[in-house]
Structures are given as C-alpha cells and as structure tokens.
Coordinates of C-alpha atoms and ligand atoms in Angstrom, one line a residue:
M1 CA 35.0 -14.6 -4.3
N2 CA 34.2 -15.4 -0.5
V3 CA 30.9 -14.0 1.2
H4 CA 32.8 -10.6 2.2
D5 CA 33.9 -9.9 -1.0
L6 CA 30.4 -10.6 -2.7
E7 CA 28.8 -8.4 0.1
K8 CA 31.0 -5.9 -0.7
S9 CA 30.4 -5.8 -4.5
F10 CA 26.7 -5.9 -3.9
Q11 CA 26.8 -2.9 -1.9
D12 CA 28.8 -1.1 -4.7
K13 CA 26.3 -1.7 -7.0
I14 CA 23.6 -0.5 -4.7
D15 CA 25.7 2.6 -4.2
R16 CA 26.5 2.9 -8.0
E17 CA 22.3 2.7 -8.1
I18 CA 22.5 -0.6 -10.5
K19 CA 19.7 -2.3 -9.9
I20 CA 19.4 -5.9 -8.4
E21 CA 17.9 -8.2 -10.5
P22 CA 16.8 -11.7 -9.6
K23 CA 19.8 -14.1 -10.6
D24 CA 22.3 -11.7 -9.4
W25 CA 24.1 -12.6 -5.8
M26 CA 22.0 -11.0 -2.9
P27 CA 22.6 -11.4 0.9
E28 CA 19.8 -13.7 2.3
A29 CA 18.6 -11.0 4.4
Y30 CA 18.0 -8.5 1.2
R31 CA 16.1 -11.7 -0.2
K32 CA 14.1 -11.7 3.1
T33 CA 13.2 -7.8 3.5
N34 CA 12.1 -7.6 0.2
L35 CA 10.1 -10.8 0.3
R36 CA 8.2 -9.4 3.5
Q37 CA 7.9 -6.1 2.4
I38 CA 6.7 -6.7 -1.4
S39 CA 4.7 -9.6 0.1
Q40 CA 2.7 -7.5 2.5
H41 CA 2.2 -4.7 -0.1
A42 CA 0.9 -7.3 -2.5
H43 CA -1.7 -8.3 0.4
S44 CA -2.4 -4.9 1.0
E45 CA -3.6 -4.1 -2.7
I46 CA -6.0 -7.4 -2.5
V47 CA -7.2 -6.9 1.0
G48 CA -7.5 -3.0 0.1
M49 CA -9.9 -4.0 -2.5
L50 CA -12.6 -4.9 0.3
P51 CA -13.7 -1.8 1.7
E52 CA -14.1 0.1 -1.3
G53 CA -15.5 -3.5 -3.1
N54 CA -18.5 -2.6 -0.2
W55 CA -19.5 0.3 -2.0
I56 CA -19.8 -0.9 -5.7
S57 CA -23.3 -1.8 -5.5
R58 CA -24.3 1.3 -3.5
A59 CA -22.7 3.8 -5.7
P60 CA -25.0 7.2 -6.0
S61 CA -24.5 7.1 -10.0
L62 CA -23.8 4.9 -12.7
K63 CA -20.6 6.9 -13.6
R64 CA -19.4 7.0 -9.9
K65 CA -20.2 2.7 -10.1
A66 CA -18.0 2.4 -13.2
I67 CA -15.4 4.4 -11.9
L68 CA -15.2 1.9 -8.5
I69 CA -15.2 -1.0 -10.3
A70 CA -12.1 0.4 -12.5
K71 CA -10.7 1.2 -9.2
V72 CA -11.0 -2.4 -7.4
Q73 CA -9.9 -4.0 -10.4
D74 CA -6.6 -1.8 -10.9
E75 CA -5.8 -2.6 -7.0
A76 CA -6.5 -6.5 -8.5
G77 CA -4.1 -6.0 -10.5
H78 CA -1.6 -4.1 -8.4
G79 CA -1.8 -7.2 -6.2
L80 CA -0.8 -9.3 -9.1
Y81 CA 2.3 -7.5 -10.4
L82 CA 3.5 -7.5 -6.6
Y83 CA 2.9 -11.3 -6.2
S84 CA 4.7 -11.7 -9.6
A85 CA 7.7 -9.4 -8.2
A86 CA 7.9 -11.4 -4.9
E87 CA 8.1 -14.8 -6.7
T88 CA 11.3 -13.8 -8.2
L89 CA 12.8 -13.9 -4.9
G90 CA 12.1 -17.8 -4.5
T91 CA 8.8 -18.1 -2.8
S92 CA 5.1 -19.1 -4.4
R93 CA 2.2 -17.7 -4.8
D94 CA 0.7 -20.0 -3.0
Q95 CA 2.9 -20.2 0.1
M96 CA 2.1 -16.2 -0.2
I97 CA -1.8 -16.7 -0.1
E98 CA -1.5 -19.7 2.7
D99 CA 0.5 -17.1 5.1
L100 CA -2.2 -14.5 4.2
H101 CA -5.2 -16.5 4.9
S102 CA -3.7 -17.9 8.2
G103 CA -3.1 -14.5 9.6
K104 CA 0.6 -15.2 9.6
A105 CA 1.5 -12.4 7.3
K106 CA 1.0 -8.8 7.5
Y107 CA -1.0 -6.1 5.4
S108 CA -1.5 -2.7 5.8
S109 CA -3.5 -1.4 8.9
I110 CA -5.2 1.0 7.0
F111 CA -7.9 -1.8 5.3
N112 CA -8.9 -2.8 9.4
Y113 CA -11.1 0.5 9.3
P114 CA -14.8 0.1 8.0
T115 CA -16.1 2.6 5.2
L116 CA -18.9 3.6 6.3
T117 CA -20.7 6.2 4.2
W118 CA -20.4 7.0 0.4
A119 CA -18.1 10.0 1.4
D120 CA -15.3 7.4 2.9
M121 CA -15.0 6.3 -0.9
G122 CA -13.5 9.9 -1.4
A123 CA -11.6 10.1 1.7
V124 CA -9.9 6.6 0.7
G125 CA -9.3 7.9 -2.2
W126 CA -8.0 11.0 -1.4
L127 CA -6.0 10.2 2.1
V128 CA -5.2 6.3 1.3
D129 CA -4.2 6.4 -2.0
G130 CA -2.7 9.9 -1.2
A131 CA -0.6 8.1 1.2
A132 CA 0.3 5.4 -0.6
I133 CA 1.5 7.2 -3.6
L134 CA 4.1 9.1 -1.7
N135 CA 5.5 5.9 -0.4
Q136 CA 5.4 4.3 -3.6
V137 CA 7.0 7.6 -5.6
M138 CA 10.1 6.6 -3.6
L139 CA 9.6 2.8 -4.2
C140 CA 9.9 3.3 -8.3
R141 CA 13.3 3.9 -7.3
T142 CA 13.9 1.4 -5.0
S143 CA 16.9 -0.9 -5.2
Y144 CA 15.6 -4.2 -6.3
G145 CA 14.7 -4.3 -10.0
P146 CA 11.5 -6.4 -10.4
Y147 CA 9.6 -4.3 -7.4
A148 CA 10.8 -1.0 -8.6
R149 CA 9.5 -1.6 -12.1
A150 CA 6.1 -3.1 -11.0
M151 CA 6.0 0.6 -8.8
V152 CA 6.4 2.5 -12.2
R153 CA 3.0 1.3 -13.6
I154 CA 1.1 1.4 -10.3
C155 CA 2.3 5.0 -9.4
K156 CA 0.1 5.9 -12.5
E157 CA -2.7 4.1 -11.8
E158 CA -3.0 5.1 -7.9
S159 CA -2.2 8.8 -9.3
F160 CA -5.5 8.7 -10.8
H161 CA -7.4 6.9 -8.0
Q162 CA -6.0 10.0 -5.5
R163 CA -7.6 12.6 -8.0
Q164 CA -11.2 10.6 -8.0
G165 CA -11.1 10.8 -4.1
F166 CA -10.7 14.1 -3.9
E167 CA -13.0 14.7 -6.6
T168 CA -15.6 12.8 -5.1
L169 CA -14.7 14.6 -1.6
L170 CA -14.9 18.0 -3.6
V171 CA -18.5 17.6 -5.2
L172 CA -19.7 16.4 -1.8
S173 CA -18.0 19.4 -0.2
K174 CA -20.1 22.1 -2.3
G175 CA -23.2 20.4 -1.8
T176 CA -26.1 20.0 1.1
P177 CA -25.2 20.7 4.9
E178 CA -25.8 16.5 5.2
Q179 CA -23.2 16.2 2.5
R180 CA -21.0 18.3 3.9
A181 CA -20.9 16.8 7.3
M182 CA -21.0 13.4 5.9
C183 CA -17.8 14.5 3.9
Q184 CA -16.4 15.8 6.9
D185 CA -16.8 12.9 9.1
A186 CA -15.2 10.8 6.9
I187 CA -11.9 13.2 6.9
N188 CA -12.2 12.9 10.8
R189 CA -12.4 9.0 10.9
W190 CA -9.7 8.4 8.2
W191 CA -7.0 10.8 9.1
W192 CA -5.2 9.2 11.6
P193 CA -5.3 5.7 10.4
S194 CA -4.0 7.4 6.9
L195 CA -1.0 8.7 9.4
M196 CA -0.3 5.4 10.4
M197 CA 0.2 3.8 7.1
F198 CA 4.0 5.3 7.0
G199 CA 4.7 2.9 9.9
P200 CA 5.9 3.4 13.5
K201 CA 8.0 6.8 14.4
D202 CA 12.0 5.9 13.2
S203 CA 13.1 5.3 16.3
E204 CA 10.8 2.2 16.9
S205 CA 11.0 1.3 12.9
T206 CA 12.9 -2.2 13.3
N207 CA 13.9 -2.3 9.7
S208 CA 14.5 0.9 8.4
D209 CA 18.3 1.4 9.1
Q210 CA 19.1 -1.4 6.7
S211 CA 16.5 -0.8 4.4
I212 CA 17.8 2.7 3.6
K213 CA 21.5 1.3 3.6
W214 CA 20.2 -1.1 0.7
K215 CA 17.9 1.3 -0.8
I216 CA 15.0 -0.7 -0.6
K217 CA 13.6 2.4 1.6
R218 CA 14.6 6.0 -0.2
K219 CA 13.1 8.0 2.9
T220 CA 12.5 6.9 6.6
N221 CA 9.2 6.4 7.9
D222 CA 8.7 10.2 9.5
E223 CA 10.1 11.9 6.2
L224 CA 7.4 10.5 4.4
R225 CA 4.5 10.9 6.7
Q226 CA 6.0 15.0 7.4
Q227 CA 5.6 15.0 3.4
F228 CA 1.9 13.8 3.5
V229 CA 1.2 15.9 6.3
D230 CA 2.3 19.3 4.6
M231 CA 0.7 18.1 1.2
I232 CA -3.1 17.7 3.1
A233 CA -3.1 20.5 5.1
E234 CA -2.9 22.6 2.0
Q235 CA -4.8 20.6 -0.2
I236 CA -7.9 20.9 2.8
K237 CA -8.3 24.5 2.3
L238 CA -9.7 23.5 -1.5
L239 CA -12.2 21.5 0.2
G240 CA -13.1 24.2 3.1
M241 CA -13.1 21.2 5.6
T242 CA -10.7 20.8 8.6
L243 CA -8.3 17.7 9.8
P244 CA -9.4 16.5 13.1
D245 CA -5.8 17.8 14.9
T246 CA -5.9 21.1 17.3
D247 CA -2.0 20.6 17.1
L248 CA -1.7 21.3 13.2
K249 CA -0.1 24.3 12.3
W250 CA 2.6 25.8 10.0
N251 CA 6.2 26.0 11.8
E252 CA 7.9 28.8 10.0
E253 CA 11.3 27.8 11.3
R254 CA 10.9 23.9 10.1
K255 CA 9.1 24.8 7.1
H256 CA 6.9 22.0 7.4
Y257 CA 3.4 21.6 9.6
D258 CA 3.5 20.5 13.2
F259 CA 1.0 17.8 13.8
G260 CA -0.1 15.6 17.2
E261 CA 0.8 12.8 18.3
I262 CA -0.6 9.6 17.1
N263 CA -2.1 6.8 19.0
W264 CA 0.5 4.5 19.0
E265 CA -1.5 1.8 20.9
E266 CA -4.1 2.1 18.5
F267 CA -1.7 1.6 15.6
W268 CA 0.0 -1.8 17.3
N269 CA -3.4 -3.1 18.1
V270 CA -4.6 -3.2 14.6
V271 CA -1.3 -4.8 13.5
K272 CA -1.4 -7.5 16.0
G273 CA -5.3 -8.1 14.2
N274 CA -7.3 -6.6 16.6
G275 CA -8.6 -3.7 14.6
P276 CA -12.3 -3.1 13.7
C277 CA -12.3 -5.1 10.5
N278 CA -9.1 -7.5 11.1
K279 CA -11.2 -10.5 11.5
Q280 CA -14.0 -9.9 8.7
R281 CA -11.3 -8.8 6.3
L282 CA -9.5 -12.4 6.7
A283 CA -12.6 -14.1 6.7
A284 CA -13.8 -12.6 3.6
R285 CA -10.4 -13.3 2.0
N286 CA -10.4 -17.2 2.8
I287 CA -14.2 -17.5 1.8
A288 CA -13.2 -16.1 -1.9
H289 CA -10.4 -18.2 -1.6
D290 CA -12.6 -21.2 -1.4
E291 CA -15.6 -20.0 -3.7
G292 CA -12.9 -19.3 -6.2
A293 CA -11.2 -23.0 -6.0
W294 CA -13.4 -24.3 -9.5
V295 CA -11.7 -21.6 -11.2
R296 CA -8.3 -22.4 -10.5
A297 CA -9.0 -26.0 -11.4
A298 CA -10.5 -25.1 -14.8
A299 CA -7.9 -22.7 -15.7
L300 CA -5.2 -25.3 -15.0
A301 CA -7.4 -28.1 -16.8
Y302 CA -7.4 -25.5 -19.7
A303 CA -3.8 -25.0 -19.6
Q304 CA -3.0 -28.7 -19.5
K305 CA -5.2 -29.3 -22.2
R306 CA -3.6 -26.5 -24.1
A307 CA -0.4 -28.5 -23.5
D308 CA -1.2 -31.2 -24.8
R309 CA -2.9 -30.3 -28.0
K310 CA 0.5 -28.8 -28.3
K311 CA 2.4 -31.9 -28.0
V312 CA 0.5 -33.9 -30.0
K313 CA 1.0 -30.9 -32.9
V314 CA 4.8 -30.8 -32.2
A315 CA 4.5 -35.4 -32.1
Ligands
BYC401 N1 0.6 -1.8 8.9 O1 10.4 -0.9 10.6 P1 9.1 -1.0 10.0 C1 -2.7 0.9 -1.5 C2 5.2 -3.3 10.4 S1 -2.0 -0.4 -0.4 C3 0.6 -3.0 8.8 O2 9.2 0.7 9.8 P2 9.1 -1.3 7.3 C4 -4.0 1.2 -1.5 C5 6.1 -3.8 9.6 O3 5.8 -4.5 8.2 C6 -0.4 0.4 0.0 N2 2.1 -3.2 9.6 O4 8.8 -1.8 8.7 C7 -4.4 -0.6 -1.9 C8 6.9 -4.3 10.2 O5 6.7 -5.6 11.0 P3 7.5 -6.8 10.2 C9 0.1 -0.4 1.2 C10 3.1 -2.4 9.7 O6 8.6 -2.3 6.2 C11 -5.9 -0.4 -1.9 C12 6.8 -3.5 12.2 O7 5.8 -2.9 11.5 N3 1.5 0.0 1.0 O8 -2.0 1.4 -2.3 O9 10.7 -0.9 7.3 C13 -6.9 0.7 -2.3 C14 8.1 -2.3 12.1 O10 8.0 -1.2 11.1 C15 2.6 -0.4 9.2 C16 2.9 -0.4 1.0 O11 2.6 -2.0 1.8 C17 1.5 -0.7 8.8 N4 1.2 0.5 8.3 O12 8.1 -0.2 6.9 C18 -6.2 2.0 -1.8 C19 3.9 0.3 0.8 N5 3.6 -0.5 8.9 O13 7.2 -7.1 8.8 C20 -4.5 2.0 -1.6 C21 5.3 -0.5 0.9 C22 4.6 -1.1 9.7 O14 9.0 -6.6 10.7 N6 5.8 -0.9 2.2 N7 4.3 -2.1 10.1 O15 7.0 -8.0 10.7 C23 6.5 0.2 2.8 O16 6.9 0.7 2.6 C24 7.0 -0.5 4.5 O17 6.9 -1.8 4.6 C25 6.2 0.2 5.3 C26 6.7 -0.5 7.0 C27 6.7 1.5 5.6 C28 4.8 0.3 5.7

C-alpha cells in the first residue's frame, strides 16, 4: 500500500470507531500529537501533586490528612499510567522527564497557582478535578487505545477526588464566618484559572481541528468549558457561595449559562512560564529528581541482581 492508501485506511478505522494500537500504522503527525498531549497530561498529574502536597503536613485532622495523602498518591499513579501510554509511541520516560525538567515540555497552566489556605484543597478538588474529569471522560473514548484505557481507570479515581473537594467546601460553607470567608476566597481565586484549563478559545486552538478529525478529542475546548460552567453554576447554589463573575447568568434561548471574558493574556503568560509559581514548580521537580537518584540506582541494581540470579538458575 502507498502512503495515500495507508492514510485512507487509517482514517477509515477511526471513522468506524476501531482503536489505534501501538503497532498499527499511523501518520507521523497522529503519533506526535498523541505523544504531545499524553506527555503533557502525564506531566500535569506529576506537577499537580505539588500544590496539594503543600497541605499534607497542615491538614486540619487525621482523616483529612489520610484522604489528601491518598489523593496525591492517586495523581502519581495517573502520571505513571500516562507515561507508560506515551512510551508506546516510541519515546522514553527519561526523555519526557528531561523535557519537563528543562522547561521544554508544557503542563497544565492550573498548577502554577499557589494553594494559600486549607479551603484551596476543597476548591482544587471541586473545580480543578471537576474540570479535569469533564475533559477526561471524553478522553475515555479517544482513538488511541493505550490512552483511552488509562483514562477509564483515572476517571474512576478522579470522580472521587471531585466529590471529596466538594465535601471539604461544604463543611467550610456551614462553618464559622471565617471559614465561610475562606471558602469564598478560594472559589474566587480558582474559578478563572479553572476555566483556562480547557485551553484557548476554539478560534485560537491550533490543534483542535485535526485532533477532532482523528477523534483524539471528541469535544472542542469551548464545548467542554461551557459544560463545566453549566455544571458548576448549579452546584455552587448548594454551597451558598458565589462565582466571581457578574456576567454569569442563565440564557434561556441557548439553554446554557452565559459567562464573562477570560483573561487570555494571563493564560498565555502562565503557559509561557511566567505564572505565579512556574519557576517554583520546576525547581521542586528538579530537586525531587536529583534527590531520588539513589532510589533509581538501587532499583536498577536490584533488578540486575534478580536477572543475574535467574541466569544462574537457568544455567
Ligand atoms: N495549560 O491547540 P490547543 C489533573 C496549550 S491534570 C497549558 O487547544 P490541545 C489533576 C496546548 O498544549 C489534568 N498549556 O491544544 C492533577 C497547545 O500548545 P502546544 C490535565 C495549554 O492540545 C493533579 C496550545 O496551548 N489534563 O487532572 O488541542 C491534581 C494551543 O492549545 C493549556 C490534561 O492534560 C493549558 N491549560 O488542547 C488535580 C488533559 N491549554 O502543545 C488534577 C489532556 C492549551 O501545541 N489534554 N495549552 O505547544 C487535553 O485535553 C488538551 O491538550 C487540552 C488543550 C484541552 C489541554
């Protein structure tokens, strides 16, 4: 088959909802787009452990601490499934990690904001994991098999994360005036950055058209963002709090909430590495990697020892 025929039968498979697997023929651009998105996603999970890890030692009770530790461990697991899925596209984990540590690779803008109070743990769970899960439910049906399968498991854990975030805020929303103020302040700070997680407007999104044709993405950035606004605008009523957007109102004609304009300058500034915590996040990852060198060396030495023992037994 020539390239044209290969491309035709590839698109035909996508159109018939047949998953693309690592050893199947795929256009180079499809491989690169998946690698870009999956590795960015993996990095987001790993960097995403930092803002929450910040509160493990200061959680207000043993129960909250245990829940937060479990959640942060889940994020580490998500990162590992995703690095494994990305490796099937022909790159090494070492290379991906090097790209993250050097600042070459992107990760979600949201993790470059600081977590200032305990209420931020609730807001991150409810809003950040809430935004992530909408995107990830769609990705359970993405066309690349290893990515779709990783997503199924991740979504199960992510929906627990969102509920625990909401419950944390619900408790604060019924607390003292100080706790209620802390809850509202966290919502105010995390609302707009959460909307930015879905990426630029469709008209500015460079990758969306092709990714939708290849069914890597099934919904556009704006469609998912609207779905998120509609969901949160209802859920916030249960908290008795408000969203920091005076333009937010139900539009009967559209059957959706209208909402205000996102500060895109802020978004691109954070994506380009100049957000409030970009430098701090990369420094923390680099330090953790350097300090973990002995663990990797020990694991490799142990694996070598086991392999040598096996060889002796076979001989
Ligand atoms: N931040 O053409 P577009 C989590 C970049 S973590 C930074 O629309 P695409 C969690 C984009 O990469 C969940 N960069 O791109 C963990 C592109 O640049 P390049 C993270 C962004 O890929 C711990 C350029 O802007 N989720 O759940 O079609 C604790 C143009 O954009 C962002 C995922 O990673 C951003 N927000 O669509 C708690 C989901 N947005 O690469 C929770 C997987 C855009 O061409 N990823 N850019 O140089 C996706 O679904 C898609 O990649 C996106 C962007 C929707 C994010």
